[in-house]
Coordinates of C-alpha atoms and ligand atoms in Angstrom, one line a residue:
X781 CA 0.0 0.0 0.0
X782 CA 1.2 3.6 -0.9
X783 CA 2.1 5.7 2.4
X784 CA 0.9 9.1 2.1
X785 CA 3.3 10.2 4.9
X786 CA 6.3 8.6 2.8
X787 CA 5.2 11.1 -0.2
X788 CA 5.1 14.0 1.7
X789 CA 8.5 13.1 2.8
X790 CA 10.1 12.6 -0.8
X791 CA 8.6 15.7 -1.8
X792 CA 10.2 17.6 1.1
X793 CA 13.4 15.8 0.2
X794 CA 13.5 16.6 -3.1
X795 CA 12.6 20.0 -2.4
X796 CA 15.8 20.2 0.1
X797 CA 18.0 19.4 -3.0
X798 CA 16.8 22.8 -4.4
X799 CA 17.1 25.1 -1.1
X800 CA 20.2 23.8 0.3
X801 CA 22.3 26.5 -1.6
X802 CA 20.2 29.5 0.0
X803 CA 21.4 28.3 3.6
X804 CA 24.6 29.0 4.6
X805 CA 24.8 26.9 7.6
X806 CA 24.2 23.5 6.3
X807 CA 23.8 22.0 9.5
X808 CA 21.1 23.8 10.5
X809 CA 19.1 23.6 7.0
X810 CA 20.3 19.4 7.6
X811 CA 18.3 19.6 10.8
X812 CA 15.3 21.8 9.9
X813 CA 14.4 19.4 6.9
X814 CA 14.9 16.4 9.2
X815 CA 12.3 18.0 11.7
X816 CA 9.7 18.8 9.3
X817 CA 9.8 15.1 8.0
X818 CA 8.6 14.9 12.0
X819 CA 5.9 15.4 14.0
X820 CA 5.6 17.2 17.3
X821 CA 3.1 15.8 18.7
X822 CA 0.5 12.7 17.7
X823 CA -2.4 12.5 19.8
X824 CA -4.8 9.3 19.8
X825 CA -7.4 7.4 21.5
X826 CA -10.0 4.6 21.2
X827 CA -13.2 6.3 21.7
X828 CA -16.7 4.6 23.3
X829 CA -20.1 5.3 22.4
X830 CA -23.0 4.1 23.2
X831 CA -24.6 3.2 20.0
X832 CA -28.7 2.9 19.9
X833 CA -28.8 -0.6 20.2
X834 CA -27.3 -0.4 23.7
X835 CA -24.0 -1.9 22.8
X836 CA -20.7 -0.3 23.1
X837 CA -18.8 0.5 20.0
X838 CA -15.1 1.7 19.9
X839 CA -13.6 4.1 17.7
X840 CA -9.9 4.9 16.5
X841 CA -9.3 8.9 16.6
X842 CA -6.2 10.8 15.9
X843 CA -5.0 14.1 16.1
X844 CA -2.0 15.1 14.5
X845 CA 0.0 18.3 15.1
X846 CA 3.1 18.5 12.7
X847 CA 4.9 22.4 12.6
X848 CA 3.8 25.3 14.3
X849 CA 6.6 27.4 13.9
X850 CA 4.7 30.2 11.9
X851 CA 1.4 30.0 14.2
X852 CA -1.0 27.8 15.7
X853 CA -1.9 24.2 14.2
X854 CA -4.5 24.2 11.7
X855 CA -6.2 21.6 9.9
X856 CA -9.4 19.6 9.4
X857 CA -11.2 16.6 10.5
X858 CA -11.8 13.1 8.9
X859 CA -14.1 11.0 9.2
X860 CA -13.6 7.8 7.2
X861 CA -12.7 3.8 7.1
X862 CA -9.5 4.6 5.9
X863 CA -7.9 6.7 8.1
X864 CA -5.0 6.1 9.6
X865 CA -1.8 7.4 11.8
X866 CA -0.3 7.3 8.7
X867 CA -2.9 9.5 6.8
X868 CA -2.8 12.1 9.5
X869 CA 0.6 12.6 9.4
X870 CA 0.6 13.1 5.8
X871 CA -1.6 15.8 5.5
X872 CA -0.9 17.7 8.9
X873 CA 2.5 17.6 7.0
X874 CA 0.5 19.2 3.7
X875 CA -1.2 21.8 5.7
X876 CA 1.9 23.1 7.3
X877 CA 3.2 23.4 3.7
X878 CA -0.3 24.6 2.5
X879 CA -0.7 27.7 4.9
X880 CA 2.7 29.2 4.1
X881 CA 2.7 28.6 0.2
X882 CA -0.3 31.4 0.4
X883 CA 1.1 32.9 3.7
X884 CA -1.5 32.6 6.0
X885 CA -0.2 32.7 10.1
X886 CA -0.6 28.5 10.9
X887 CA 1.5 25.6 11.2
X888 CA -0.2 22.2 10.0
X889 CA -2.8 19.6 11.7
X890 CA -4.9 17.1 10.8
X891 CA -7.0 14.8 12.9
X892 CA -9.5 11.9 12.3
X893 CA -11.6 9.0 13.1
X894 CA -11.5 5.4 11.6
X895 CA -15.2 5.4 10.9
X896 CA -18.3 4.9 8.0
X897 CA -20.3 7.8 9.6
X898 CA -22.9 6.6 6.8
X899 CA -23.5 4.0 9.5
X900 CA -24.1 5.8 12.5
X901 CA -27.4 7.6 13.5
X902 CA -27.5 11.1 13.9
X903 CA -27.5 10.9 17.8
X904 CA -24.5 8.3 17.1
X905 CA -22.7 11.2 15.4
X906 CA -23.3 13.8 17.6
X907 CA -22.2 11.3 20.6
X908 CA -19.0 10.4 18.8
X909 CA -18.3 14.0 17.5
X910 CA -18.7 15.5 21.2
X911 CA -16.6 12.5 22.5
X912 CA -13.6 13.6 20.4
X913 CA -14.3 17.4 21.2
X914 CA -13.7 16.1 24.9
X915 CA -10.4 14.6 23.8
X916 CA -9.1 17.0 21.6
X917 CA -10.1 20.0 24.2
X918 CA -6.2 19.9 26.2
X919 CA -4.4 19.8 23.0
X920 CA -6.5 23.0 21.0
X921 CA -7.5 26.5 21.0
X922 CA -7.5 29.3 18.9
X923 CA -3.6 30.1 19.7
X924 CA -2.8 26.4 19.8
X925 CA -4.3 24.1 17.3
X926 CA -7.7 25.4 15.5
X927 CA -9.4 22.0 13.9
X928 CA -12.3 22.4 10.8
X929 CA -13.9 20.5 8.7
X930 CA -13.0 17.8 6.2
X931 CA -14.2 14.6 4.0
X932 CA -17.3 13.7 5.5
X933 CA -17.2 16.1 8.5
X934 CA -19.1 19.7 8.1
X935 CA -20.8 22.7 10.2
X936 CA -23.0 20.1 12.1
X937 CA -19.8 18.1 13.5
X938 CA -17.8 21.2 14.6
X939 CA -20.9 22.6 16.1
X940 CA -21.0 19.7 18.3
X941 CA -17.1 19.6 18.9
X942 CA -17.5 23.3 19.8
X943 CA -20.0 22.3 22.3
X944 CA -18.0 19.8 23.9
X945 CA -15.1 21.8 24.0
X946 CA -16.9 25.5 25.4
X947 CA -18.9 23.1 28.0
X948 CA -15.4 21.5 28.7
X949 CA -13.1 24.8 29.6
X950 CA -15.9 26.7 30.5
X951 CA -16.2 29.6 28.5
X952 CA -17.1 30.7 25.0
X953 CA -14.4 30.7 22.3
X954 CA -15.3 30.7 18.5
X955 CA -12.2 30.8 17.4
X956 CA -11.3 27.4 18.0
X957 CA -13.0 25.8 15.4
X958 CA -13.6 27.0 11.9
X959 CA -16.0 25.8 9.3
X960 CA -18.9 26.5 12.0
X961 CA -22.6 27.2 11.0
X962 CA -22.7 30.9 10.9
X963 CA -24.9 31.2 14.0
X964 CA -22.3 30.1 15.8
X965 CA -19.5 32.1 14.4
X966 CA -19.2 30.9 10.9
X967 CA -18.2 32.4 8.3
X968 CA -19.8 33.6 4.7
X969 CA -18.4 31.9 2.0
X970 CA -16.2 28.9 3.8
X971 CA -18.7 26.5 2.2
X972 CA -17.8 27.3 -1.3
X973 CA -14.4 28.3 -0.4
X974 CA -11.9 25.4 -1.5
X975 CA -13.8 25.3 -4.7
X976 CA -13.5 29.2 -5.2
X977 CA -9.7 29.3 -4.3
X978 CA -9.6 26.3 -6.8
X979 CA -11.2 28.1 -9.6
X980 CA -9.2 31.5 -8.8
X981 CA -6.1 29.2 -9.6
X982 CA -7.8 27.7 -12.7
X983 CA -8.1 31.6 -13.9
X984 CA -4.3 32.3 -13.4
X985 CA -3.6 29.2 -15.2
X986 CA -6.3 29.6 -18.1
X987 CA -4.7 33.6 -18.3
X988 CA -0.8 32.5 -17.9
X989 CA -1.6 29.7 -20.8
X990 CA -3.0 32.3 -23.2
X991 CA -6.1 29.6 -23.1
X992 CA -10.0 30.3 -22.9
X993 CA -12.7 29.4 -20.8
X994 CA -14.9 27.5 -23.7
X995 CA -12.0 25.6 -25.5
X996 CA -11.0 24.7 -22.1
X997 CA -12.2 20.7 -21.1
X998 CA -12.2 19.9 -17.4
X999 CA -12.4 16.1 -16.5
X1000 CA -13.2 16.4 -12.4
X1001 CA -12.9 13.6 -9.9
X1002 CA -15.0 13.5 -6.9
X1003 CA -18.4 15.4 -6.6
X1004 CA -18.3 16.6 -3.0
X1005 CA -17.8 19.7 -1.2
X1006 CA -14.8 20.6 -3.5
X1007 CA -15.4 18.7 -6.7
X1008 CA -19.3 20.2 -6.8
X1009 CA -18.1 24.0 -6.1
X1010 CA -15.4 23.5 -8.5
X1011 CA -17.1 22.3 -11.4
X1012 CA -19.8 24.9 -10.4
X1013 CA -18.2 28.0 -10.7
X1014 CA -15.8 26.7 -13.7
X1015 CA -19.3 26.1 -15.3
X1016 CA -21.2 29.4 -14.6
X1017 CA -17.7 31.2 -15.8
X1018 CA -18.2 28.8 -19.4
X1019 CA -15.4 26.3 -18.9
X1020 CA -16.3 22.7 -20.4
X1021 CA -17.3 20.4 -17.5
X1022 CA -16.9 16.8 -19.7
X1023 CA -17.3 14.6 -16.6
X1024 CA -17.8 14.5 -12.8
X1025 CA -17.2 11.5 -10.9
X1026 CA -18.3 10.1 -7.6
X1027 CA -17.0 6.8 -6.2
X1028 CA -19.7 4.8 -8.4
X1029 CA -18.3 6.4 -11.6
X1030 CA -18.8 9.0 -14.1
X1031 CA -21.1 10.9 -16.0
X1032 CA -19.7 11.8 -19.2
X1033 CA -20.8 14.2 -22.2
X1034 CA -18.2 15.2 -24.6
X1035 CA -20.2 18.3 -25.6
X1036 CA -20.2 19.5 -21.5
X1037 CA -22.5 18.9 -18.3
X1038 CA -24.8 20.9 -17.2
X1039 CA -23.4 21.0 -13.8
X1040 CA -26.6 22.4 -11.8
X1041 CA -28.8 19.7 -13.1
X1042 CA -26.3 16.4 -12.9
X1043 CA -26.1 18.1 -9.2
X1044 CA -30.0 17.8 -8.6
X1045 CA -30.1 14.5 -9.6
X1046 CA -27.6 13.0 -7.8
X1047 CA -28.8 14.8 -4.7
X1048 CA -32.5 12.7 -5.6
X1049 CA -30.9 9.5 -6.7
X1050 CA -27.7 9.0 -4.1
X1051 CA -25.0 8.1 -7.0
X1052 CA -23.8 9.0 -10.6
X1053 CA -24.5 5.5 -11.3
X1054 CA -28.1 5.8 -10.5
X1055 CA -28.1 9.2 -12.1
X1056 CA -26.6 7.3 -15.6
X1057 CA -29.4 4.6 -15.4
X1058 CA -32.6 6.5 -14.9
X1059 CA -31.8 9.8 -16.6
X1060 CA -29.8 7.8 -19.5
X1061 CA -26.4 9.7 -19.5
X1062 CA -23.2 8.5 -20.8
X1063 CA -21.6 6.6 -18.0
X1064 CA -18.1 5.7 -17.5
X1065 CA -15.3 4.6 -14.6
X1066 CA -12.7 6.3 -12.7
X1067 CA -10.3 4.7 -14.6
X1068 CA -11.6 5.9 -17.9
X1069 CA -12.4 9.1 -16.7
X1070 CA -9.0 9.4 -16.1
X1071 CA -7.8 8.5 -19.3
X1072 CA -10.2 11.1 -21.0
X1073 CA -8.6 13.4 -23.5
X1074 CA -9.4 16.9 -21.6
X1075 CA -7.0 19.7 -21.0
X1076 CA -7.7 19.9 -17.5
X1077 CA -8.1 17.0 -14.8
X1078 CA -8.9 17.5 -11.5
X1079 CA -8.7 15.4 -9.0
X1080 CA -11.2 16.5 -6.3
X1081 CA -11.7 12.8 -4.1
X1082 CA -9.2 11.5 -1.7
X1083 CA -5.3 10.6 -2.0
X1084 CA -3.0 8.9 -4.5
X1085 CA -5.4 8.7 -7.2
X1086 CA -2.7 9.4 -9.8
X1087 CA -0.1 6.5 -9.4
X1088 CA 2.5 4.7 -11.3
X1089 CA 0.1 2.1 -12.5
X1090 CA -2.1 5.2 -14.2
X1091 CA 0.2 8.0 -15.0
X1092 CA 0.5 6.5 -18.7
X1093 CA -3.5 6.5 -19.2
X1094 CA -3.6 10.5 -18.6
X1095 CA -4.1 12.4 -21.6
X1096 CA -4.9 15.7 -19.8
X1097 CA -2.6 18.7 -20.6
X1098 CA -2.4 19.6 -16.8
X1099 CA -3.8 18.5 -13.7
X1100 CA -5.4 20.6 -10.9
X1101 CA -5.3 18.9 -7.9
X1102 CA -7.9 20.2 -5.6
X1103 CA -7.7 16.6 -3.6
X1104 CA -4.9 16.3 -0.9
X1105 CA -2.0 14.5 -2.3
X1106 CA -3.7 13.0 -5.4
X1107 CA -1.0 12.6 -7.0
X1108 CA 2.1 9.8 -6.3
X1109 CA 5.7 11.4 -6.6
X1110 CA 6.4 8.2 -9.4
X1111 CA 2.9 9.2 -11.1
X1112 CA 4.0 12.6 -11.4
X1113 CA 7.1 11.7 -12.5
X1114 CA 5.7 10.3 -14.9
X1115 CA 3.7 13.2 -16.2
X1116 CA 6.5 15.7 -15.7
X1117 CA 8.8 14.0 -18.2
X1118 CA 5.5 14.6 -20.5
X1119 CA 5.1 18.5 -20.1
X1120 CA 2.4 17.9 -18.4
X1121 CA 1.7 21.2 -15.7
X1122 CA 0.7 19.6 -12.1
X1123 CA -0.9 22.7 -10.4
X1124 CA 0.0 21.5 -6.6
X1125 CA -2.9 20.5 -4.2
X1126 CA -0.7 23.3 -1.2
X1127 CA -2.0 26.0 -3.8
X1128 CA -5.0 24.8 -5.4
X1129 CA -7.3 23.8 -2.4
X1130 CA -5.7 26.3 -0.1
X1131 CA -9.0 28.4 -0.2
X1132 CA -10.6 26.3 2.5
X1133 CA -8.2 26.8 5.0
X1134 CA -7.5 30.9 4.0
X1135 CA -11.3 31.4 4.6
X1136 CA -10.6 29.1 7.8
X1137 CA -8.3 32.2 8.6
X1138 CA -11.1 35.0 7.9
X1139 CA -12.8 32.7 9.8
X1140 CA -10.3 32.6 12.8
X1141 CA -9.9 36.8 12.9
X1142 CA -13.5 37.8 12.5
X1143 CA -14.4 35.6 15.3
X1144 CA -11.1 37.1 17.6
X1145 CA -12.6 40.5 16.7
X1146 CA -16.2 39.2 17.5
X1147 CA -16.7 40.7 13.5
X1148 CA -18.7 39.3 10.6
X1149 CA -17.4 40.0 7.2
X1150 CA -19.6 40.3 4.0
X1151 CA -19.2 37.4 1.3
X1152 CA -18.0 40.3 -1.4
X1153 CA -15.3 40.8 1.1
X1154 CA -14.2 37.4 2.4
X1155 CA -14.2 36.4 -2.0
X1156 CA -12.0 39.5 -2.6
X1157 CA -9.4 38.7 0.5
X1158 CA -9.9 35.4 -1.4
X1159 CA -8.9 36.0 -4.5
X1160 CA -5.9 38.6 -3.5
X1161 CA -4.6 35.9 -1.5
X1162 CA -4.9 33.4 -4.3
X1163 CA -3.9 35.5 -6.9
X1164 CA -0.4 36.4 -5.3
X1165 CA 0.2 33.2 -4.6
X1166 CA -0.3 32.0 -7.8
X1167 CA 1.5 34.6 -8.7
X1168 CA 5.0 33.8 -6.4
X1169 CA 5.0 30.3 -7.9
X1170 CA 5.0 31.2 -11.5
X1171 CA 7.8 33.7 -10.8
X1172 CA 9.8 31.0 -9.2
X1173 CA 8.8 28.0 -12.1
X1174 CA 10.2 30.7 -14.9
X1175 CA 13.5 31.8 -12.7
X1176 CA 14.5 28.2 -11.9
X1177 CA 12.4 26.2 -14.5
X1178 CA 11.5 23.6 -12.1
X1179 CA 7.8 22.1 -11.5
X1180 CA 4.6 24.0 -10.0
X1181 CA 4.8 21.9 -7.0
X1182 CA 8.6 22.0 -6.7
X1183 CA 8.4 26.3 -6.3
X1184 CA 5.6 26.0 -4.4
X1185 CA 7.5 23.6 -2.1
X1186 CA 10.6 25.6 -2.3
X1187 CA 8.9 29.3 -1.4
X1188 CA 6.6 27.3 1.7
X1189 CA 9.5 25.3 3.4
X1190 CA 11.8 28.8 2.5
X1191 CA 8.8 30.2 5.0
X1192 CA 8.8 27.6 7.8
X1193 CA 12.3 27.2 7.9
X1194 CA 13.3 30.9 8.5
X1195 CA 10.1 31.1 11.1
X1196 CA 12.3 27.8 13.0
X1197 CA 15.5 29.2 12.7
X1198 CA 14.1 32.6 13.7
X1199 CA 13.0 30.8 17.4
X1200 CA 16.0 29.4 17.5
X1201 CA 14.2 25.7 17.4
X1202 CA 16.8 24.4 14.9
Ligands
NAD1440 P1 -16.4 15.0 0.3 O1 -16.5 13.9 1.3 O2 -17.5 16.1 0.3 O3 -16.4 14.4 -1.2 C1 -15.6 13.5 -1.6 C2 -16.1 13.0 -3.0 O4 -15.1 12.1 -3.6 C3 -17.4 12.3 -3.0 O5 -18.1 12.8 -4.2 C4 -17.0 10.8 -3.2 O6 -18.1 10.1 -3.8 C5 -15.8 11.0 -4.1 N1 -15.0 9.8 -4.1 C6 -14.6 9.0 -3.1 N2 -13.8 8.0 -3.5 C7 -13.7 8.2 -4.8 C8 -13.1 7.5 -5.9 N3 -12.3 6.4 -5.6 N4 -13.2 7.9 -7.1 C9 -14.0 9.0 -7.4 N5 -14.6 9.7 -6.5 C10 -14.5 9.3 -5.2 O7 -15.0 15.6 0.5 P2 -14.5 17.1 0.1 O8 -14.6 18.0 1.3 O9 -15.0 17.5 -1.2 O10 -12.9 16.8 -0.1 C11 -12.4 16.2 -1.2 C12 -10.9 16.3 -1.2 O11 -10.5 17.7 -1.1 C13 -10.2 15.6 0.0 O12 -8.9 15.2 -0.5 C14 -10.0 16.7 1.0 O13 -8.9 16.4 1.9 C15 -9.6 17.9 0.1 N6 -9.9 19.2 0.7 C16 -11.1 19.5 1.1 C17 -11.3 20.8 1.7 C18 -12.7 21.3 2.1 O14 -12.8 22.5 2.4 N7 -13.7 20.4 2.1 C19 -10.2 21.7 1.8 C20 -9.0 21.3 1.3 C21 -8.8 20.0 0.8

């Protein structure tokens, strides 16, 4: 099985090899790279609930914090079969990178449960989701290690984490949490934001390619949060949606999707494969949506989706990853040797956890921001970003993910050697 956590690693390694020469002490760079290929701390615990049935049912929960030399921990929640101590470290790892390629004031976290929530009740949820507030509550706080959503958590689950924690230490304190409902302190805009960063990147690309929005095909994978807001807004701005993909598959049309109504109907009929069958669309798999002959692929669903074993089947001029780690360091390989442009998931997805940050300072100032201004922060944010990276790719001809690699761990490493922690 492919470690995620192993990835990050050769990324940061290979990434070294291209900073080394802007440190003068060596030893120190040495033992800054060798600390960020380490965690600080790695929380866990088996977690009871009561399920409905009376029984007792345990659950595996993790929390891991991996940098927090440029600011507090920061990174989202999974809930999901597959994760693992292993999967946590990987993308706390990511997230340290993520928030200081667009220069946002966080170190990297990630926590999450081994768990189908699918298969619990809502009062199941709740009792698990408080239950892991309780745990969590020592180890975060809005100067320490602010958690948010991810796959398969939302607003609901940090409402209830919230709860446990403010009932916990006592007093109120927003801050702690991002991705809340926005009775509770949430923010405008968070629930779209990943996919609008995403598309804010998509324009800088589309502009920096001398490219247009209608000759432009986008294969995306995964229809969730990211993959839906994604293929939304690329839509309304008259890109060419070919396919969407949930795990069941793909729906398909050449001459584009109409993105609102595919939505609709999987939101009636559960799956794109249901969708395919009763409203007679053109169905195909993961693997062949892959292969499609687009200029864009996105990869919107969960890790290592792009390996060694599929590189070769990728026709796509350039892939967007909006997914965490979609792509394997020997897939991309792979792709580089093509020309192909691999738009880096610490860029591309960075919206969600920049509007986690608006988040974060509206509710220290007890302040709630308009959606016109939290998209224009947005978009300044992404833009230079974008912007810092392309510089870098033309000075030193190296990939999209290697500059933005090079500029983040630049950032973290001056912000340790700066303490005096290396
Ligand atoms: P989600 O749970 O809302 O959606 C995941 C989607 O992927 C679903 O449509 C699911 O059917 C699909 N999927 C799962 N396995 C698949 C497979 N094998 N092939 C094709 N599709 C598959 O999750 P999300 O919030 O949209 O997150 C998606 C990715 O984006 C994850 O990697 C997550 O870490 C990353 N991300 C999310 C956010 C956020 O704000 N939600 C922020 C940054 C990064």
């Amino acid at each position: 099985m492919i470690s995620a956590f192993e990835n990050a690693k050769k990324q940061i390694d290979a990434v070294a090899l291209l900073l080394k020469t802007e440190y003068q002490d060596k030893l120190i760079f040495e033992k800054a790279i060798k600390s960020l290929k380490t965690h600080q701390k790695i929380i866990k615990k088996k977690i009871l609930i009561r399920m409905d049935n009376g029984k007792t049912k345990v659950f595996q929960a993790y929390r891991s914090q991996h940098n927090d030399a440029r600011g507090p921990f920061k990174g989202g929640i999974r809930f999901h079969p597959k994760v693992s101590e292993d999967e946590v470290k990987a993308l706390s790892t990511w997230m340290t990178i993520k928030c200081a390629v667009v220069g946002i004031p966080y170190g990297g976290g990630k926590g999450g449960i081994i768990v189908d929530p699918k298969k619990l009740s809502d009062s199941e949820l709740e009792n698990l989701c408080k239950k892991y507030g309780e745990f969590l509550t020592p180890h975060i706080g809005p100067w320490r290690d602010v958690p948010a959503p991810d796959v398969n958590t939302g607003e609901r689950e940090m409402a209830w984490m919230l709860e446990a924690y403010e009932k916990k230490t006592g007093f109120h304190s927003p801050a702690t949490f991002t991705g809340k409902p926005l009775e509770l302190g949430g923010s405008l805009g968070r629930t779209e934001a990943t996919g609008q960063g995403g598309f804010y990147i998509l324009q800088n690309y589309i502009q920096h390619t001398r490219s247009v929005p209608a000759r432009t095909a986008i294969a995306i994978q995964g229809f969730g949060n990211v993959g839906y807001w994604f293929s939304k807004l690329a839509s309304n701005s008259g890109y060419k949606i070919v396919a969407v993909s949930d795990s069941s598959g793909a729906i398909y049309d050449r001459k584009g999707i109409d993105v609102e109504k595919v939505a609709g109907y999987k939101e009636r009929l559960g799956s794109f494969e249901k969708v395919s069958t009763e409203k007679k669309m053109n169905f195909i798999t993961n693997e062949e949506l892959l292969s499609l002959d687009v200029d864009i692929l996105v990869p919107a669903a969960l890790e290592n989706a792009i390996t060694v074993d599929n590189a070769k089947i990728i026709r796509a001029k350039a892939i967007l990853e909006m997914a965490n780690g979609p792509t394997t360091p020997e897939g991309e390989e792979i792709l580089l040797k093509r020309n192909v442009d691999i738009l880096p998931d610490v860029l591309c997805n960075a919206g969600g956890v920049t509007v986690s940050y608006f988040e974060w300072v509206q509710n220290l100032h007890g302040y709630s921001w308009t959606k016109k201004k939290v998209n224009e922060e947005l978009k300044e944010i992404m833009n230079k970003a974008f912007g810092e990276i392309l510089a870098v790719v033309k000075v030193k001809k190296i990939s999209f993910r290697e500059a933005a690699y090079a500029l983040s761990l630049k950032r973290i490493i001056d912000a340790m050697i700066l303490r005096g922690r290396v």
